Amino acid sequence: MCIFCKIANKEIESFVVYEDEKVMAFLDIRPLSKGHTLVIPKEHYENVLEMPSDIAKDLTNAVKIVCEKLKKLGAEGFNIITNVNKVAGQEIMHAHIHVIPRYSEEESKPISFGKPIECDLEEVHKVLKD
Ligand code: AMP
Ligand code: ZN
């Protein structure tokens, strides 16, 4: 079973931000900004292009809910990104959408998958969990 399937099954702990019957959202362990969240289908698909359209709709709805939650951290914008296949930088072969909140004190450029920031995930989770 892949690591994100294990997270969806609660066999591996994560900082859950949102969950419904089909979808789960949790904090990225190596965040690119404060509140960087991954939104996944609970069912395993290799990437977003493999998902049936009803799941794609559920995932999109969850992304919107997560963005609203991230505004609690002061987020004013978002990079919503998905990587498809290794050639595009996909490391975990279970479909996921990166929701990367952006803040006005940062440079106004699209985020790049460089160095993660130092961030206390537990503190961030406290703000987002309800
Ligand atoms: P990608 O390169 O699009 O496949 O992104 C995979 C993301 O999953 C990376 O940003 C990792 O930091 C993140 N990640 C890997 N393992 C975990 C985990 N156990 N919990 C939360 N995020 C994870
Ligand atoms: Zn999986």
mmCIF file of C-alpha atoms and ligand atoms in Angstrom:
data_model
loop_
_atom_site.group_PDB
_atom_site.id
_atom_site.type_symbol
_atom_site.label_atom_id
_atom_site.label_comp_id
_atom_site.label_asym_id
_atom_site.label_seq_id
_atom_site.Cartn_x
_atom_site.Cartn_y
_atom_site.Cartn_z
ATOM 1 C CA MET A 1 0.000 0.000 0.000
ATOM 2 C CA CYS A 2 1.373 3.465 -0.844
ATOM 3 C CA ILE A 3 2.173 6.062 1.816
ATOM 4 C CA PHE A 4 -0.831 8.269 1.006
ATOM 5 C CA CYS A 5 -3.169 5.238 1.108
ATOM 6 C CA LYS A 6 -1.734 4.573 4.590
ATOM 7 C CA ILE A 7 -2.389 8.206 5.567
ATOM 8 C CA ALA A 8 -5.968 7.937 4.212
ATOM 9 C CA ASN A 9 -6.426 4.732 6.252
ATOM 10 C CA LYS A 10 -4.947 6.438 9.348
ATOM 11 C CA GLU A 11 -2.165 3.831 9.480
ATOM 12 C CA ILE A 12 0.289 6.727 9.296
ATOM 13 C CA GLU A 13 -0.388 9.885 11.294
ATOM 14 C CA SER A 14 -0.851 13.210 9.589
ATOM 15 C CA PHE A 15 -2.093 16.679 10.490
ATOM 16 C CA VAL A 16 -5.580 16.455 9.005
ATOM 17 C CA VAL A 17 -7.033 19.752 7.821
ATOM 18 C CA TYR A 18 -10.190 18.440 6.124
ATOM 19 C CA GLU A 19 -11.821 15.069 5.554
ATOM 20 C CA ASP A 20 -14.995 13.701 4.000
ATOM 21 C CA GLU A 21 -16.071 10.331 2.652
ATOM 22 C CA LYS A 22 -13.937 10.526 -0.508
ATOM 23 C CA VAL A 23 -11.234 13.064 0.201
ATOM 24 C CA MET A 24 -8.615 13.938 2.806
ATOM 25 C CA ALA A 25 -6.437 17.012 3.224
ATOM 26 C CA PHE A 26 -3.359 17.126 5.472
ATOM 27 C CA LEU A 27 -0.321 19.301 6.049
ATOM 28 C CA ASP A 28 2.679 18.654 3.807
ATOM 29 C CA ILE A 29 5.532 17.413 5.984
ATOM 30 C CA ARG A 30 8.035 19.604 4.055
ATOM 31 C CA PRO A 31 6.012 22.790 3.550
ATOM 32 C CA LEU A 32 6.896 25.376 0.913
ATOM 33 C CA SER A 33 4.868 27.966 2.856
ATOM 34 C CA LYS A 34 3.009 28.096 6.178
ATOM 35 C CA GLY A 35 -0.070 25.870 5.818
ATOM 36 C CA HIS A 36 1.037 23.992 2.670
ATOM 37 C CA THR A 37 -1.631 21.301 2.388
ATOM 38 C CA LEU A 38 -2.055 18.193 0.228
ATOM 39 C CA VAL A 39 -5.528 17.192 -0.923
ATOM 40 C CA ILE A 40 -5.902 13.539 -1.907
ATOM 41 C CA PRO A 41 -8.642 11.128 -2.962
ATOM 42 C CA LYS A 42 -8.908 8.372 -0.341
ATOM 43 C CA GLU A 43 -8.985 5.834 -3.141
ATOM 44 C CA HIS A 44 -5.682 5.188 -4.904
ATOM 45 C CA TYR A 45 -5.139 6.730 -8.361
ATOM 46 C CA GLU A 46 -1.615 7.266 -9.663
ATOM 47 C CA ASN A 47 -2.226 10.891 -10.561
ATOM 48 C CA VAL A 48 -5.090 13.326 -11.106
ATOM 49 C CA LEU A 49 -5.460 12.347 -14.766
ATOM 50 C CA GLU A 50 -6.380 8.807 -13.679
ATOM 51 C CA MET A 51 -9.264 9.959 -11.490
ATOM 52 C CA PRO A 52 -12.877 9.626 -12.623
ATOM 53 C CA SER A 53 -14.608 12.982 -13.000
ATOM 54 C CA ASP A 54 -16.851 12.564 -9.945
ATOM 55 C CA ILE A 55 -13.745 12.170 -7.750
ATOM 56 C CA ALA A 56 -12.120 15.125 -9.519
ATOM 57 C CA LYS A 57 -15.178 17.188 -8.554
ATOM 58 C CA ASP A 58 -14.974 16.049 -4.912
ATOM 59 C CA LEU A 59 -11.275 16.940 -4.865
ATOM 60 C CA THR A 60 -11.935 20.397 -6.331
ATOM 61 C CA ASN A 61 -14.607 21.089 -3.736
ATOM 62 C CA ALA A 62 -12.195 20.072 -0.984
ATOM 63 C CA VAL A 63 -9.494 22.365 -2.408
ATOM 64 C CA LYS A 64 -11.920 25.288 -2.123
ATOM 65 C CA ILE A 65 -12.782 24.393 1.486
ATOM 66 C CA VAL A 66 -9.079 24.112 2.342
ATOM 67 C CA CYS A 67 -8.368 27.542 0.785
ATOM 68 C CA GLU A 68 -11.083 29.088 2.951
ATOM 69 C CA LYS A 69 -9.513 27.479 6.031
ATOM 70 C CA LEU A 70 -6.044 28.693 5.086
ATOM 71 C CA LYS A 71 -7.325 32.272 5.112
ATOM 72 C CA LYS A 72 -7.347 31.847 8.921
ATOM 73 C CA LEU A 73 -3.533 31.914 8.717
ATOM 74 C CA GLY A 74 -3.661 35.195 6.806
ATOM 75 C CA ALA A 75 -3.265 33.665 3.336
ATOM 76 C CA GLU A 76 -4.113 36.149 0.606
ATOM 77 C CA GLY A 77 -3.475 33.947 -2.405
ATOM 78 C CA PHE A 78 -2.675 30.353 -3.328
ATOM 79 C CA ASN A 79 -0.666 28.253 -5.705
ATOM 80 C CA ILE A 80 -2.745 25.186 -6.519
ATOM 81 C CA ILE A 81 -0.473 22.704 -8.212
ATOM 82 C CA THR A 82 -0.448 19.061 -9.145
ATOM 83 C CA ASN A 83 2.548 17.171 -10.480
ATOM 84 C CA VAL A 84 1.873 14.352 -12.929
ATOM 85 C CA ASN A 85 4.579 11.705 -13.385
ATOM 86 C CA LYS A 86 8.214 11.614 -12.326
ATOM 87 C CA VAL A 87 9.331 13.819 -15.212
ATOM 88 C CA ALA A 88 7.212 16.634 -13.702
ATOM 89 C CA GLY A 89 8.565 16.072 -10.190
ATOM 90 C CA GLN A 90 5.863 13.734 -8.868
ATOM 91 C CA GLU A 91 7.462 11.736 -6.051
ATOM 92 C CA ILE A 92 4.427 10.112 -4.462
ATOM 93 C CA MET A 93 2.460 8.162 -7.043
ATOM 94 C CA HIS A 94 -0.937 8.740 -5.414
ATOM 95 C CA ALA A 95 -2.914 11.657 -6.857
ATOM 96 C CA HIS A 96 -2.597 14.836 -4.799
ATOM 97 C CA ILE A 97 -3.094 18.553 -5.190
ATOM 98 C CA HIS A 98 -0.716 20.953 -3.461
ATOM 99 C CA VAL A 99 -2.493 23.942 -1.936
ATOM 100 C CA ILE A 100 0.248 26.428 -1.113
ATOM 101 C CA PRO A 101 -0.966 29.560 0.666
ATOM 102 C CA ARG A 102 0.775 32.820 -0.160
ATOM 103 C CA TYR A 103 1.326 35.865 1.999
ATOM 104 C CA SER A 104 1.880 39.491 1.084
ATOM 105 C CA GLU A 105 5.240 39.647 2.873
ATOM 106 C CA GLU A 106 6.645 37.119 0.353
ATOM 107 C CA GLU A 107 7.853 37.853 -3.148
ATOM 108 C CA SER A 108 4.948 37.835 -5.643
ATOM 109 C CA LYS A 109 6.195 35.012 -7.829
ATOM 110 C CA PRO A 110 4.771 31.554 -8.515
ATOM 111 C CA ILE A 111 6.076 29.148 -5.891
ATOM 112 C CA SER A 112 8.883 26.814 -6.901
ATOM 113 C CA PHE A 113 9.512 23.362 -5.485
ATOM 114 C CA GLY A 114 12.747 24.344 -3.820
ATOM 115 C CA LYS A 115 13.699 24.366 -0.187
ATOM 116 C CA PRO A 116 11.006 23.745 2.442
ATOM 117 C CA ILE A 117 10.483 26.407 5.110
ATOM 118 C CA GLU A 118 11.003 25.935 8.856
ATOM 119 C CA CYS A 119 7.536 25.606 10.304
ATOM 120 C CA ASP A 120 5.886 24.179 13.420
ATOM 121 C CA LEU A 121 3.210 21.935 11.867
ATOM 122 C CA GLU A 122 1.537 21.351 15.212
ATOM 123 C CA GLU A 123 1.018 25.103 15.705
ATOM 124 C CA VAL A 124 -0.335 25.498 12.159
ATOM 125 C CA HIS A 125 -2.640 22.519 12.673
ATOM 126 C CA LYS A 126 -4.088 24.054 15.847
ATOM 127 C CA VAL A 127 -5.355 26.993 13.785
ATOM 128 C CA LEU A 128 -6.712 24.881 10.913
ATOM 129 C CA LYS A 129 -8.155 21.762 12.492
ATOM 130 C CA ASP A 130 -11.674 23.042 13.333
HETATM 131 P P1 AMP B 1 5.068 15.413 -5.219
HETATM 132 O O1 AMP B 1 6.483 15.775 -5.516
HETATM 133 O O2 AMP B 1 4.072 16.262 -5.967
HETATM 134 O O3 AMP B 1 4.807 13.939 -5.368
HETATM 135 O O4 AMP B 1 4.837 15.815 -3.716
HETATM 136 C C1 AMP B 1 4.820 14.915 -2.665
HETATM 137 C C2 AMP B 1 4.719 15.717 -1.399
HETATM 138 O O5 AMP B 1 4.392 14.849 -0.341
HETATM 139 C C3 AMP B 1 6.003 16.441 -0.988
HETATM 140 O O6 AMP B 1 5.769 17.844 -0.913
HETATM 141 C C4 AMP B 1 6.349 15.837 0.374
HETATM 142 O O7 AMP B 1 6.877 16.774 1.279
HETATM 143 C C5 AMP B 1 5.000 15.308 0.830
HETATM 144 N N1 AMP B 1 5.044 14.193 1.772
HETATM 145 C C6 AMP B 1 5.767 13.062 1.670
HETATM 146 N N2 AMP B 1 5.515 12.234 2.724
HETATM 147 C C7 AMP B 1 4.608 12.872 3.496
HETATM 148 C C8 AMP B 1 3.942 12.557 4.714
HETATM 149 N N3 AMP B 1 4.168 11.399 5.365
HETATM 150 N N4 AMP B 1 3.079 13.459 5.240
HETATM 151 C C9 AMP B 1 2.850 14.634 4.610
HETATM 152 N N5 AMP B 1 3.428 14.977 3.442
HETATM 153 C C10 AMP B 1 4.292 14.118 2.891
HETATM 154 ZN ZN ZN B 2 -2.160 5.234 -2.673
#
